[in-house]
Amino acid sequence: MAQWIEIFPASELKSGMHARVDLAEVSLLLVNIDGEIYAIENVCSHDGGELNDGQINGFEITCPRHGARFNLKTGAVLCAPAFEDINTYRVRIINGLVQVYDEENSK
């Protein structure tokens, strides 16, 4: 059964900041862009490396290992060497808490 999972207070992730969090068996990267929080799987589909140390430019993140780029809103791959999109997760803020909708790892 899918569920919303509380992550941390929204005040901890100010605009321009990002944070790595672990949900069950998946690592996520949460990014605050102009007050809107996006959540993507924290893994490059090219070689499985983590994205959390990658450069963020607008709505794009560049993998720090080999330069693949992904759209933070959609998870779409934007350039090689990656060719597969990465998962995104819905985010909401309820009572000042960031929540992520976890469909895949719910019991």
Coordinates of C-alpha atoms in Angstrom, one line a residue:
M1 CA 0.0 0.0 0.0
A2 CA 1.4 3.4 -1.0
Q3 CA 1.8 6.1 1.6
W4 CA 3.0 9.6 2.4
I5 CA 6.2 9.5 4.5
E6 CA 7.3 12.5 6.6
I7 CA 10.9 13.4 5.9
F8 CA 11.8 16.6 7.9
P9 CA 10.6 20.1 8.6
A10 CA 10.3 22.2 5.4
S11 CA 12.3 24.9 7.2
E12 CA 15.4 22.7 7.0
L13 CA 15.5 22.8 3.2
K14 CA 15.7 26.4 2.2
S15 CA 15.7 27.5 -1.5
G16 CA 18.8 26.5 -3.3
M17 CA 19.6 23.6 -0.9
H18 CA 19.4 19.9 -1.4
A19 CA 19.4 16.9 0.9
R20 CA 19.9 13.2 0.6
V21 CA 17.4 11.0 2.5
D22 CA 16.9 7.2 2.6
L23 CA 13.5 5.7 2.3
A24 CA 13.2 2.0 2.9
E25 CA 15.4 0.6 0.1
V26 CA 15.9 3.7 -2.0
S27 CA 18.0 6.8 -1.6
L28 CA 16.3 10.1 -2.6
L29 CA 17.6 13.5 -3.4
L30 CA 15.3 16.4 -2.4
V31 CA 16.0 19.8 -4.0
N32 CA 14.4 23.1 -3.2
I33 CA 14.2 25.3 -6.3
D34 CA 12.6 28.7 -5.6
G35 CA 10.6 27.3 -2.7
E36 CA 9.3 24.2 -4.6
I37 CA 10.7 20.9 -3.4
Y38 CA 11.4 18.1 -5.9
A39 CA 12.4 14.5 -5.1
I40 CA 14.3 12.2 -7.4
E41 CA 16.0 8.9 -7.0
N42 CA 19.6 9.6 -5.9
V43 CA 21.2 7.3 -8.5
C44 CA 22.5 7.9 -12.0
S45 CA 21.0 5.4 -14.5
H46 CA 24.3 5.2 -16.3
D47 CA 26.4 3.5 -13.6
G48 CA 24.5 3.7 -10.3
G49 CA 26.6 6.5 -8.8
E50 CA 24.9 8.9 -6.4
L51 CA 23.8 12.3 -7.7
N52 CA 23.8 14.2 -4.4
D53 CA 27.3 15.7 -5.1
G54 CA 26.3 16.7 -8.6
Q55 CA 26.0 20.3 -9.8
I56 CA 22.5 21.7 -9.9
N57 CA 21.7 24.3 -12.6
G58 CA 18.1 25.4 -12.8
F59 CA 16.0 22.3 -13.0
E60 CA 18.9 20.1 -14.0
I61 CA 21.4 18.0 -12.1
T62 CA 24.7 16.7 -13.5
C63 CA 26.1 13.4 -12.4
P64 CA 29.5 14.1 -10.7
R65 CA 31.0 10.9 -12.2
H66 CA 30.5 11.0 -15.9
G67 CA 28.4 14.1 -16.7
A68 CA 25.0 12.7 -17.5
R69 CA 22.2 15.2 -16.8
F70 CA 18.7 14.7 -15.5
N71 CA 15.6 16.9 -15.2
L72 CA 14.8 17.4 -11.5
K73 CA 11.1 17.8 -12.2
T74 CA 10.6 14.7 -14.4
G75 CA 13.6 12.5 -14.0
A76 CA 14.2 12.6 -17.7
V77 CA 17.7 12.0 -18.9
L78 CA 19.0 15.0 -20.8
C79 CA 22.3 13.8 -22.1
A80 CA 24.6 10.7 -22.4
P81 CA 26.2 8.7 -21.1
A82 CA 22.9 7.9 -19.4
F83 CA 20.0 6.8 -21.6
E84 CA 17.3 5.8 -19.0
D85 CA 15.2 8.2 -16.9
I86 CA 15.3 8.1 -13.1
N87 CA 12.3 7.9 -10.8
T88 CA 10.7 11.0 -9.3
Y89 CA 8.5 11.1 -6.2
R90 CA 5.6 13.4 -5.4
V91 CA 6.3 15.9 -2.6
R92 CA 4.0 17.9 -0.4
I93 CA 4.3 20.0 2.7
I94 CA 1.7 19.4 5.4
N95 CA 1.8 21.2 8.8
G96 CA 5.3 22.4 8.0
L97 CA 6.7 18.9 7.3
V98 CA 8.0 17.7 3.9
Q99 CA 6.3 14.5 2.9
V100 CA 7.2 12.2 0.0
Y101 CA 4.8 9.8 -1.6
D102 CA 6.3 6.3 -1.6
E103 CA 4.5 3.9 -4.0
E104 CA 7.2 1.3 -4.5
N105 CA 8.6 0.7 -1.0
S106 CA 5.4 0.6 1.1
K107 CA 4.4 -2.5 2.8

